[in-house]
PDB file of C-alpha atoms in Angstrom:
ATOM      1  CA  UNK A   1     -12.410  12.556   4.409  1.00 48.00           C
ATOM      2  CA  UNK A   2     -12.071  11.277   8.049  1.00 50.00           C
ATOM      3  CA  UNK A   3      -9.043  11.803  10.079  1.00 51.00           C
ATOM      4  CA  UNK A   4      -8.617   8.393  11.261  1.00 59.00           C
ATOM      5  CA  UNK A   5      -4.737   8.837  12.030  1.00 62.00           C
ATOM      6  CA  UNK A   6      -2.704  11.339  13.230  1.00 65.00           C
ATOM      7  CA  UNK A   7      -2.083  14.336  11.039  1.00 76.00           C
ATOM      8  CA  UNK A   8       1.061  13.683   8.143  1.00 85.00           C
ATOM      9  CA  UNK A   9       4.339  15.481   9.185  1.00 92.00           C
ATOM     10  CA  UNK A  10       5.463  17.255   6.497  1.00 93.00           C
ATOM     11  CA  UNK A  11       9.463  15.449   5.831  1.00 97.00           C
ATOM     12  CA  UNK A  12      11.914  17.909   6.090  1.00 97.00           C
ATOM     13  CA  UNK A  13      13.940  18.764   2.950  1.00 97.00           C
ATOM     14  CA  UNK A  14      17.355  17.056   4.515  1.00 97.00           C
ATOM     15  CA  UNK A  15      15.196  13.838   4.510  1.00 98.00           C
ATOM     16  CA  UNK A  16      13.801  14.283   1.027  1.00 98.00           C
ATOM     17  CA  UNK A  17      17.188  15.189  -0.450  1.00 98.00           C
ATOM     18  CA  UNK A  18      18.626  12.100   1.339  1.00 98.00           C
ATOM     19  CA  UNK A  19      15.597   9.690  -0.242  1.00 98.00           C
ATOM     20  CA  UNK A  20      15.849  10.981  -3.284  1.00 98.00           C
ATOM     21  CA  UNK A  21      19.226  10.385  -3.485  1.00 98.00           C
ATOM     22  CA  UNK A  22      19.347   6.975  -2.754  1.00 98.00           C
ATOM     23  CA  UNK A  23      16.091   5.549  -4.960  1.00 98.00           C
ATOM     24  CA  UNK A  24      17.502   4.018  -8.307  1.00 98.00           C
ATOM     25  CA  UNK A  25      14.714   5.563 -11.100  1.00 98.00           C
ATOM     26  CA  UNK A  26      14.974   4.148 -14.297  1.00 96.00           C
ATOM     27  CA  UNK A  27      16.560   5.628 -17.133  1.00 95.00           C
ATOM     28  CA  UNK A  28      13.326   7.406 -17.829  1.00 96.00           C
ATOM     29  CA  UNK A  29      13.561   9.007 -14.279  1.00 98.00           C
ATOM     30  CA  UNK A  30      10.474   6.760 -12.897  1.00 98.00           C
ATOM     31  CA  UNK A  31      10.141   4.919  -9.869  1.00 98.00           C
ATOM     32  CA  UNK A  32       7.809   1.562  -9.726  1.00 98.00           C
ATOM     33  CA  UNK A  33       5.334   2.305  -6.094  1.00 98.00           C
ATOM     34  CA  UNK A  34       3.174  -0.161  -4.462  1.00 98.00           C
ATOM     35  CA  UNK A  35      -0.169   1.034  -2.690  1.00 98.00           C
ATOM     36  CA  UNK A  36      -1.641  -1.281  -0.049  1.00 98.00           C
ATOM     37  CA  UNK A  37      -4.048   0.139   2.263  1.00 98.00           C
ATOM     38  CA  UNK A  38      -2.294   0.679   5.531  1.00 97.00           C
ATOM     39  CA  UNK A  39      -5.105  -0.758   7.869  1.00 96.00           C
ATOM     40  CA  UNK A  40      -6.358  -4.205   6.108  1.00 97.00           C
ATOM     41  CA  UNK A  41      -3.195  -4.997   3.701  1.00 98.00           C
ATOM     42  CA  UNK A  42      -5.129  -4.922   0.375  1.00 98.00           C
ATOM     43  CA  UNK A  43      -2.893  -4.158  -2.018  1.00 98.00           C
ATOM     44  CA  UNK A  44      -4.589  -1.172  -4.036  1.00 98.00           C
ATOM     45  CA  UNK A  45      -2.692  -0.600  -7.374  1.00 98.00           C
ATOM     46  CA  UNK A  46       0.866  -0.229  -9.008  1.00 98.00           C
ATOM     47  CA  UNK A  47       1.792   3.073 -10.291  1.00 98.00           C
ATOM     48  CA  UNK A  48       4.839   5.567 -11.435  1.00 98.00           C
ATOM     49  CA  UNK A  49       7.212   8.390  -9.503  1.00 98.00           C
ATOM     50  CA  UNK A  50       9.372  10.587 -10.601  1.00 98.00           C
ATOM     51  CA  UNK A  51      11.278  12.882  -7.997  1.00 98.00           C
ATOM     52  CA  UNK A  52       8.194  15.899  -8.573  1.00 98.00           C
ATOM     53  CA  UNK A  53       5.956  13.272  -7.420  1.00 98.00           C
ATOM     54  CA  UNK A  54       8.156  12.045  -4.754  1.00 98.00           C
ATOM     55  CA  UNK A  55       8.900  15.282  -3.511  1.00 98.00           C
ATOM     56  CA  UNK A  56       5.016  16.542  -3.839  1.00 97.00           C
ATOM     57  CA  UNK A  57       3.673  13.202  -1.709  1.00 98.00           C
ATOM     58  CA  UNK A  58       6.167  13.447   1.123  1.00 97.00           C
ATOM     59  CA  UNK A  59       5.700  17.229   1.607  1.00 96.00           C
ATOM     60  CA  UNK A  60       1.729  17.284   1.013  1.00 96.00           C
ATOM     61  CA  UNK A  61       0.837  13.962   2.353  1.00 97.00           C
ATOM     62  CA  UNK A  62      -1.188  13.043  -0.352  1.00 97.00           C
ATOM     63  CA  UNK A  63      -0.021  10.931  -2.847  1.00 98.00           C
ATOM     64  CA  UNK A  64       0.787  12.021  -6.826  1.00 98.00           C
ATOM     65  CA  UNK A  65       2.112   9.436  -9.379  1.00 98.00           C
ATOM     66  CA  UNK A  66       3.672  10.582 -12.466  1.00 98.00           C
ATOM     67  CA  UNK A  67       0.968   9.318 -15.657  1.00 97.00           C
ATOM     68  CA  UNK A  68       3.213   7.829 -18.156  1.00 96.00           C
ATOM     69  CA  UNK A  69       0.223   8.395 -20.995  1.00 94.00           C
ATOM     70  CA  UNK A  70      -0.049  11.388 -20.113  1.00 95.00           C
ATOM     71  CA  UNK A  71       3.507  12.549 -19.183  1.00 97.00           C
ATOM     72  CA  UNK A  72       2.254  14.841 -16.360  1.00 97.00           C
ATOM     73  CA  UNK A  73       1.724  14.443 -12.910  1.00 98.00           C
ATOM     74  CA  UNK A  74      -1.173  12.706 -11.501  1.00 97.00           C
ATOM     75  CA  UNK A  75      -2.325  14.216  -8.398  1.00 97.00           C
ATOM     76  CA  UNK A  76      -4.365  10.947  -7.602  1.00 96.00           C
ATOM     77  CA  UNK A  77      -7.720  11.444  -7.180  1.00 94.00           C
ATOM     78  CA  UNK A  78      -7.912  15.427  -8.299  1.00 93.00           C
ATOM     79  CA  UNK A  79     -11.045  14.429 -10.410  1.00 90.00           C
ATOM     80  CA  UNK A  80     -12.401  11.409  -9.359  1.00 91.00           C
ATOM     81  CA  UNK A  81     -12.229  12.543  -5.719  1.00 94.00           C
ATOM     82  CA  UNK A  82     -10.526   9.163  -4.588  1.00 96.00           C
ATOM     83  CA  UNK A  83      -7.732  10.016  -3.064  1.00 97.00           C
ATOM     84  CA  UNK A  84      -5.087   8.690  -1.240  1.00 98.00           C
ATOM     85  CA  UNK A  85      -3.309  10.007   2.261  1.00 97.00           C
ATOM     86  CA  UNK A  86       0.055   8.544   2.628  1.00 97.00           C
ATOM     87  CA  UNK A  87       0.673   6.885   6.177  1.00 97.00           C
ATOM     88  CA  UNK A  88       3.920   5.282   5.585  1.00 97.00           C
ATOM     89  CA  UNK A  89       6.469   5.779   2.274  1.00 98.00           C
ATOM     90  CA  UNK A  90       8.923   2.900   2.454  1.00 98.00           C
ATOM     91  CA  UNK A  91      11.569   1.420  -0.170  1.00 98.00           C
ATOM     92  CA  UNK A  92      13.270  -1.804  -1.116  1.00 98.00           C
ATOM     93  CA  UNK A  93      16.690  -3.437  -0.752  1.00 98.00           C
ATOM     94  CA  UNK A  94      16.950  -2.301  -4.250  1.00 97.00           C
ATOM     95  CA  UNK A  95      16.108   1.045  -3.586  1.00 98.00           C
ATOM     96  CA  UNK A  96      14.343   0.963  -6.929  1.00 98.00           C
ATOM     97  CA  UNK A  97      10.567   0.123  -5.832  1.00 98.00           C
ATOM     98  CA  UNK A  98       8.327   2.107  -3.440  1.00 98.00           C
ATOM     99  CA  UNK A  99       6.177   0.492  -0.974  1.00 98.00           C
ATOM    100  CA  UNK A 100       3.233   3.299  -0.008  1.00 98.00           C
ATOM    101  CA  UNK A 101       0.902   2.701   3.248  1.00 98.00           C
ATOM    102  CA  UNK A 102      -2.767   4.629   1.879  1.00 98.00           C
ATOM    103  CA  UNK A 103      -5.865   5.676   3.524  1.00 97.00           C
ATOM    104  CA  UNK A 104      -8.018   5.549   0.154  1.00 98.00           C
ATOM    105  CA  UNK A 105     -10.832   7.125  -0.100  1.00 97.00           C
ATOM    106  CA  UNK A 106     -13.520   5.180  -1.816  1.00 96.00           C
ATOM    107  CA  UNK A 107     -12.439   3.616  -5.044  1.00 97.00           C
ATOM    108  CA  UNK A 108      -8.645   3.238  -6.036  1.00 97.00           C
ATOM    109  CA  UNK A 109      -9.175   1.787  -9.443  1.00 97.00           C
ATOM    110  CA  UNK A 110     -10.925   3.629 -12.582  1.00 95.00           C
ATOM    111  CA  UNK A 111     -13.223   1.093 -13.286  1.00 97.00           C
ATOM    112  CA  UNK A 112     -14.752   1.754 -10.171  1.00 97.00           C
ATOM    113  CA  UNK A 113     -13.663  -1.363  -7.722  1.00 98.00           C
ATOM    114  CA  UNK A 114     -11.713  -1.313  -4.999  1.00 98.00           C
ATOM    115  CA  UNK A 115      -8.348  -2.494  -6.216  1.00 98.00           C
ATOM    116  CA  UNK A 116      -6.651  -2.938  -9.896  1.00 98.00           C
ATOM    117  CA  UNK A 117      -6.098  -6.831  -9.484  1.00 98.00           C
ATOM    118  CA  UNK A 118      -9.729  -8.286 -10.180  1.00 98.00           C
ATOM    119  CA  UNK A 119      -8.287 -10.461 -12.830  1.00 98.00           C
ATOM    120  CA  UNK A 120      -7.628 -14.185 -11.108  1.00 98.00           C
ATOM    121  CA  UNK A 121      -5.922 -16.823 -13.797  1.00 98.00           C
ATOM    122  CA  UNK A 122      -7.388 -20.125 -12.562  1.00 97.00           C
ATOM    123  CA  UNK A 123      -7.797 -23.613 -13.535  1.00 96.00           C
ATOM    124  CA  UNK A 124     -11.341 -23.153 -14.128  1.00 96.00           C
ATOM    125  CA  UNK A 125     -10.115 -19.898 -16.664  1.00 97.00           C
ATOM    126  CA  UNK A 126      -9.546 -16.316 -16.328  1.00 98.00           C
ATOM    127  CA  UNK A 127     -12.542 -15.112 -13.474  1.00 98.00           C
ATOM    128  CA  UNK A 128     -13.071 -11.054 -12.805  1.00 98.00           C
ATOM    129  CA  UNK A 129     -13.350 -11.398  -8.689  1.00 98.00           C
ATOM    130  CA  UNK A 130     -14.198  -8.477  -7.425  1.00 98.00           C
ATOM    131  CA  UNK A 131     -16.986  -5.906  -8.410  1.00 97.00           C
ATOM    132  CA  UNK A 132     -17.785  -2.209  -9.477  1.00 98.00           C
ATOM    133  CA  UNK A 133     -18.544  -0.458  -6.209  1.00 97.00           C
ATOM    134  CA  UNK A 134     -18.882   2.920  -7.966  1.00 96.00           C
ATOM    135  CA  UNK A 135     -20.066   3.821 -11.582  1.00 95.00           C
ATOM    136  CA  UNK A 136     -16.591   5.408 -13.414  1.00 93.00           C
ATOM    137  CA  UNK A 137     -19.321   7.974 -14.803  1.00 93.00           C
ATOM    138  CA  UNK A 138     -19.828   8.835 -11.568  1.00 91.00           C
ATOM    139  CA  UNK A 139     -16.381   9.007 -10.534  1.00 88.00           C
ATOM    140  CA  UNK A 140     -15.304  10.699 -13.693  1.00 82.00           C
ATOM    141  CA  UNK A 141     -18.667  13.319 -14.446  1.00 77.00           C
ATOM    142  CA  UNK A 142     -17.388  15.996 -11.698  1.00 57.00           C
TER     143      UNK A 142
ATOM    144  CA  UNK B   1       7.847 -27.022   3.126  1.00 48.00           C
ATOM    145  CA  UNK B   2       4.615 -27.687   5.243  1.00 49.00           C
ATOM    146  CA  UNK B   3       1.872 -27.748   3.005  1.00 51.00           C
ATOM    147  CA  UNK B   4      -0.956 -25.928   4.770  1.00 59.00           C
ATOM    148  CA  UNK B   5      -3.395 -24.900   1.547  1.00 62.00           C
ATOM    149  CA  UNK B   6      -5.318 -27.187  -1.207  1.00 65.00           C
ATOM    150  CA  UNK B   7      -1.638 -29.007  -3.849  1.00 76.00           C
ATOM    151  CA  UNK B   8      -1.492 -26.727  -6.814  1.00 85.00           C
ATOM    152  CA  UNK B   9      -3.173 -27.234  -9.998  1.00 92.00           C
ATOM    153  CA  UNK B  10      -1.931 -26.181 -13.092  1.00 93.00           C
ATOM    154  CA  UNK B  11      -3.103 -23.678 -15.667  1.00 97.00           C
ATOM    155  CA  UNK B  12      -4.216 -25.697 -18.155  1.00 97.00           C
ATOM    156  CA  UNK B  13      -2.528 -24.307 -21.906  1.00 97.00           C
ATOM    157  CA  UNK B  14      -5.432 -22.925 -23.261  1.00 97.00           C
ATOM    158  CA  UNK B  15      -6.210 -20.337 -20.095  1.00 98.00           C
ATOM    159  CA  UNK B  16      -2.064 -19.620 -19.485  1.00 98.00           C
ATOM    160  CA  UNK B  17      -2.640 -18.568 -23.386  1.00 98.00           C
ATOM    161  CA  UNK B  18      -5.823 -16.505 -23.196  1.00 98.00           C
ATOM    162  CA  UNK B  19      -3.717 -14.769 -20.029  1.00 98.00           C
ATOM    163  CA  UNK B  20      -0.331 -14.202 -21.759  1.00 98.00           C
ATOM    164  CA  UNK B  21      -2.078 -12.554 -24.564  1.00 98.00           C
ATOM    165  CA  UNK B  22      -3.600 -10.530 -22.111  1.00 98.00           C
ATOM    166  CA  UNK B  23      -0.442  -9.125 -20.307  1.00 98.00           C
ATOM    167  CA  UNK B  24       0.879  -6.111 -21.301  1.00 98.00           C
ATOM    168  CA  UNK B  25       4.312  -6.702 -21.396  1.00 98.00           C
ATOM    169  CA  UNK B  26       6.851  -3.951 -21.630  1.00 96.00           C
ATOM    170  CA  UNK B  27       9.566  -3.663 -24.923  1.00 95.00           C
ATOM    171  CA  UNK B  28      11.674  -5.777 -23.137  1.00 96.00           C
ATOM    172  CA  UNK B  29       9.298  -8.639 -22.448  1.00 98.00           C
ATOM    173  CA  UNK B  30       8.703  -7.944 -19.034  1.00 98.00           C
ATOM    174  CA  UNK B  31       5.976  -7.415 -16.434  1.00 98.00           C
ATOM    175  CA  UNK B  32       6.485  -6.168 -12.960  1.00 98.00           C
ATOM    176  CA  UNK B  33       5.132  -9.129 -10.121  1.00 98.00           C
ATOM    177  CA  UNK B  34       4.178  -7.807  -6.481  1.00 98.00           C
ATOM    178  CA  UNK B  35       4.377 -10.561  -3.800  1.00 98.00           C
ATOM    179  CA  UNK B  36       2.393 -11.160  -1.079  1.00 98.00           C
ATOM    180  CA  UNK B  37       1.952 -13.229   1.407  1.00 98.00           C
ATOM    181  CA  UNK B  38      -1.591 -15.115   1.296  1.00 97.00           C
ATOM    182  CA  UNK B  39      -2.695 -15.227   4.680  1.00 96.00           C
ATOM    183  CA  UNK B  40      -0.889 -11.939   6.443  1.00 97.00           C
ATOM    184  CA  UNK B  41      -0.926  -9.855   3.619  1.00 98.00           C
ATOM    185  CA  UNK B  42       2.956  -8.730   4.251  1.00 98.00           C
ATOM    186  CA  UNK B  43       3.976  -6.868   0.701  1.00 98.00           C
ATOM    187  CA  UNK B  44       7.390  -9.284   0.269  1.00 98.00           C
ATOM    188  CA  UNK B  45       8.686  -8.177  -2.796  1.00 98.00           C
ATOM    189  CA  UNK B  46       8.555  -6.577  -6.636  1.00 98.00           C
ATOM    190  CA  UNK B  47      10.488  -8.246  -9.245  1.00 98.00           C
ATOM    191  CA  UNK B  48      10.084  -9.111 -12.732  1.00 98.00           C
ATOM    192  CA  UNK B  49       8.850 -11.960 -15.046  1.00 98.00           C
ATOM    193  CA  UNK B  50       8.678 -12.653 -18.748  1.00 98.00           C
ATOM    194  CA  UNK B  51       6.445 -14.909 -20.765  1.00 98.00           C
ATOM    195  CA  UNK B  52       8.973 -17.986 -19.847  1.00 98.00           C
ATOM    196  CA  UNK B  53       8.278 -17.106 -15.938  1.00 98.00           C
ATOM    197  CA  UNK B  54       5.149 -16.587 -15.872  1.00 98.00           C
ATOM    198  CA  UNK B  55       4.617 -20.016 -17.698  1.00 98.00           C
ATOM    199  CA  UNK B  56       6.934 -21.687 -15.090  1.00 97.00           C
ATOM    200  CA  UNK B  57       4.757 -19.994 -12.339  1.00 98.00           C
ATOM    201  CA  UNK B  58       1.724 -20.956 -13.364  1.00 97.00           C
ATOM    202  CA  UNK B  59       2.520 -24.787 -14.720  1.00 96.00           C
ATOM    203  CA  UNK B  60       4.676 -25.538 -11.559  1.00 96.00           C
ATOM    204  CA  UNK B  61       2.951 -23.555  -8.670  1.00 97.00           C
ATOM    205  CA  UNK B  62       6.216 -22.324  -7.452  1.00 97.00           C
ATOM    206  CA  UNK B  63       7.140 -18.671  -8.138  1.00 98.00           C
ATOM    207  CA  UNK B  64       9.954 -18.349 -11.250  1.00 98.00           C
ATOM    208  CA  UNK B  65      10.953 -14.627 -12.192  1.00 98.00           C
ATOM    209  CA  UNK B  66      13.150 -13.104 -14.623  1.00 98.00           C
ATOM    210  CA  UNK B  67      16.541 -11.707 -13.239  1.00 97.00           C
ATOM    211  CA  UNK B  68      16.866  -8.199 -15.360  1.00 96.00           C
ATOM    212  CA  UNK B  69      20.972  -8.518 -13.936  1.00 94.00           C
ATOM    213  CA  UNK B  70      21.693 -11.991 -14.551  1.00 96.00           C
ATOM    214  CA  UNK B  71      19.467 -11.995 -17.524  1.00 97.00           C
ATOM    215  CA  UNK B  72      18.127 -16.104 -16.883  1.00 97.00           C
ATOM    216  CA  UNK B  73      15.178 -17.258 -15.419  1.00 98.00           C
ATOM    217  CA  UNK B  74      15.214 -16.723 -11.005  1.00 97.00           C
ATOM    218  CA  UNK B  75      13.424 -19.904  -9.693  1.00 97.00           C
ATOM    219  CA  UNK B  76      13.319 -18.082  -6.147  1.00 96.00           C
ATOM    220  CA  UNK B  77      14.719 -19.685  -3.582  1.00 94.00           C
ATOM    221  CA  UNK B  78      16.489 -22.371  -5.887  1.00 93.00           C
ATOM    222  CA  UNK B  79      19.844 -21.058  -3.964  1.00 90.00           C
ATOM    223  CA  UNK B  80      18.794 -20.124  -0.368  1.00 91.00           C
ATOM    224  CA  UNK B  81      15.449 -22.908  -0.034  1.00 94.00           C
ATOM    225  CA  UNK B  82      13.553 -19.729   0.567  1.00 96.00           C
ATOM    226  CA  UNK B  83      10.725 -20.678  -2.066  1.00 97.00           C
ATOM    227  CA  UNK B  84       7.316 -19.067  -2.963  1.00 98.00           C
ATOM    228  CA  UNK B  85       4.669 -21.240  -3.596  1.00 97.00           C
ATOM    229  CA  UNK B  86       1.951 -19.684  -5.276  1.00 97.00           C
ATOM    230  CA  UNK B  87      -1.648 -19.299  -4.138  1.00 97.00           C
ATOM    231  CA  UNK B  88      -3.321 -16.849  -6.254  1.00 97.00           C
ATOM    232  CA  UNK B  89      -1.835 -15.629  -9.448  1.00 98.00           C
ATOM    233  CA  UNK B  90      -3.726 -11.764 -10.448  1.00 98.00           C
ATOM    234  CA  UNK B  91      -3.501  -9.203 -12.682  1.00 98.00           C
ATOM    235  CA  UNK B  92      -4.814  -5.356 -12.618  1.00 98.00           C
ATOM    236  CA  UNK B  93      -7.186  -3.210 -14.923  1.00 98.00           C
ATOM    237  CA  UNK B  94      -4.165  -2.209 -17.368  1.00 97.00           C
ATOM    238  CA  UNK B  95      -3.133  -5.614 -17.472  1.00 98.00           C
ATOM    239  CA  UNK B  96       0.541  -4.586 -16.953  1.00 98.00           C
ATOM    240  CA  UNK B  97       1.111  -5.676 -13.119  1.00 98.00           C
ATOM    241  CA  UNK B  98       0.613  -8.844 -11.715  1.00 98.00           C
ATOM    242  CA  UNK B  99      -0.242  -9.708  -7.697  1.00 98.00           C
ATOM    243  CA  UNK B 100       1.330 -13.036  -6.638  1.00 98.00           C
ATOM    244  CA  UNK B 101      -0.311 -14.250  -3.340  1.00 98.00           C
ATOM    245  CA  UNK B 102       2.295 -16.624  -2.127  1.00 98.00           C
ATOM    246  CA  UNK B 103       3.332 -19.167   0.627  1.00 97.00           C
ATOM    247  CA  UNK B 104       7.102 -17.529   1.405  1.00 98.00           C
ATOM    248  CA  UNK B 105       9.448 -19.768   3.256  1.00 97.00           C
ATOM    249  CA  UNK B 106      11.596 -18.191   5.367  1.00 96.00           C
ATOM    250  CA  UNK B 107      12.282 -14.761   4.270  1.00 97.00           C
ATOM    251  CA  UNK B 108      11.903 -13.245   0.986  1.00 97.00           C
ATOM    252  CA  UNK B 109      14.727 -10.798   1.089  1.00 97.00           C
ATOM    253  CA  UNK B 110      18.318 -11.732   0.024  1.00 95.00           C
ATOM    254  CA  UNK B 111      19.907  -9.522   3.354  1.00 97.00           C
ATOM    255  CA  UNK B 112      17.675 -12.468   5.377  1.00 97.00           C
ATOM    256  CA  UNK B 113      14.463 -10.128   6.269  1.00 98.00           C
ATOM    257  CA  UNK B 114      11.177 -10.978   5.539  1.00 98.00           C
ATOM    258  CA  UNK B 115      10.414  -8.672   3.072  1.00 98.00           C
ATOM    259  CA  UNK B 116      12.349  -6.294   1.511  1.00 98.00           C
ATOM    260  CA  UNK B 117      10.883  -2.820   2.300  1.00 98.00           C
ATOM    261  CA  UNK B 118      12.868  -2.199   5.347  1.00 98.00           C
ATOM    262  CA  UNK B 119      13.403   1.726   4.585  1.00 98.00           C
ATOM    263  CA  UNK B 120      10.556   3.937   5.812  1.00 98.00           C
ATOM    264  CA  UNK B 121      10.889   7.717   5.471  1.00 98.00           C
ATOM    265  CA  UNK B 122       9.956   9.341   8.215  1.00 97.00           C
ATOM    266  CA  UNK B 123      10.261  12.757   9.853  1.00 96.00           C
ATOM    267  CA  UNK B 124      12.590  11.943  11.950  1.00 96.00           C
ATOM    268  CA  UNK B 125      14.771  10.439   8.988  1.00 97.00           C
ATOM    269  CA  UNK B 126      15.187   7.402   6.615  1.00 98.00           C
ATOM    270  CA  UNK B 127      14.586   4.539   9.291  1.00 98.00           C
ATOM    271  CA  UNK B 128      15.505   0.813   8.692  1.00 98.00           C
ATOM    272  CA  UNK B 129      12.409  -0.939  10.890  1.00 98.00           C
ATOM    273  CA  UNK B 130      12.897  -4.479  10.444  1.00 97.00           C
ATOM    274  CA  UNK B 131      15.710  -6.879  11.584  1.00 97.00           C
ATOM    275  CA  UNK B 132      17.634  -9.480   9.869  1.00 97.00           C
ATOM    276  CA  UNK B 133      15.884 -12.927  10.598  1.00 97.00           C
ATOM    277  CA  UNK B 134      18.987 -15.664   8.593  1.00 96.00           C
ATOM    278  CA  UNK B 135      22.194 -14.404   7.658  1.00 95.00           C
ATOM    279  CA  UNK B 136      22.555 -14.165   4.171  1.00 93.00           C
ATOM    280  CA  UNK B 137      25.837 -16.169   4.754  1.00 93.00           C
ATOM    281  CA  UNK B 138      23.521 -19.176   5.726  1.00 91.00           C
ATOM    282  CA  UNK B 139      21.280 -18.418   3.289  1.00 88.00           C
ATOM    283  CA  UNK B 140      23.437 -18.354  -0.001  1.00 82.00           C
ATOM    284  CA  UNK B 141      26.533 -21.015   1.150  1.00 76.00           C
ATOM    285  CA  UNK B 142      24.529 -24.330   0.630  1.00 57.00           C
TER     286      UNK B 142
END
C-alpha cells in the first residue's frame, strides 16, 4: 500500500472517550458509517460500528466495521486484502451516522467493483453501471 | 430553483416495482438514503425512506424521506425551500442502502450548513470544521 498522506495519528483515549460518548448507536449498539474515498468523493459503501470498531479504527487507522451476519468484527479487508486507511472520521448533526474519508485499496465491494452502488433505477429500467474490476475468487481464494 | 440538468422523468410503475421488490428493507420498513451532491460530490446527508418515499422520490424527482421522529413522510425542504432534486437514484450490492445524487438548494443541514457532518475527530480533539451558511431562524420561520 502507498503512503500517499501523512502517517494516521493515533487519537488519544480523552478524544475517543469524548466521541464515543456523544454518537447515538442504536438500540443494538450499532452505528450507520459512510465511506467515500477521501481524494475523488466516490462514495465507497455503507456499513456498521459498534464502539470495538470505533475504538479499533481511530487507534489503528485502519478501518473495522462490525458484520451484522456475522456478529463479529470485520477488520475490512483482512482476507480480501482491500483495505481501507482512514483519513478523516467525521459525524452528523445527529450524532448517529459516521461519515469516513478512505484511501481504499483496490476493490471496496465483494463483487469485485469499485463501489456497492452499481444498481441505477432509470426510466429506461434497472441498469448495473459499473463493472467487476477484480474476480471475488480472486479476492476471496487467499 | 435554477434548473441546470436534463427535467426529471419518472420511473415508470413497472421499473419503481421491479426496484421496491428489490430493496431490502429493514422490520420497520425502512432503508437508509445517503445524499450527495451530483456535481461536487459533498456527502450532505443520511436519512431514511420507506416504500411511500421512495415512490414519491422517484415519481416526483424531488427527494421525500421518512421522518423515524415525526413518523410522516419528510418532503425535504417543504419547510425551509431547501429542496433536493434528484439526479441519480442507486442502490448497493446488498440492496439495503440507497445513494441519492441530488441538486441541494441551499444547505442540507437543519443548523443552516451545507451538509451535516461538521464533527471531525481529530488528534487534537472533536473539531466542528464548517460554518453556519442561513440561520436556522430564517430557515424554519416562513
Amino acid at each position: 500500500m502507498t503512503m500517499k498522506n501523512p502517517p494516521f495519528t493515533p487519537i488519544p483515549e480523552e478524544t475517543l472517550t469524548a466521541c464515543l460518548a456523544q454518537l447515538a448507536f442504536t438500540d443494538q449498539g450499532l452505528v450507520p458509517a459512510i465511506a467515500q474515498q477521501h481524494d475523488t468523493g466516490e462514495i465507497l459503501m455503507m456499513a456498521w460500528m459498534n464502539e470495538a470498531a470505533v475504538r479499533e479504527s481511530l487507534t489503528t487507522g485502519v478501518v473495522c466495521y462490525w458484520s451484522r451476519s456475522r456478529q463479529a468484527l470485520w477488520r475490512k479487508g483482512e482476507t480480501s486484502g482491500q483495505v481501507q486507511r482512514l483519513v478523516h472520521f467525521r459525524y452528523d448533526c445527529d450524532r448517529d451516522c459516521l461519515l469516513l474519508l478512505v484511501d481504499q485499496t483496490g476493490v471496496a465491494c465483494h463483487t469485485g467493483r469499485r463501489n456497492c452502488f452499481y444498481h441505477e433505477v432509470t426510466s429506461d429500467g434497472i441498469k448495473v453501471i459499473s463493472k467487476v474490476e477484480i474476480d471475488p475468487k480472486t479476492l476471496y481464494s487467499k
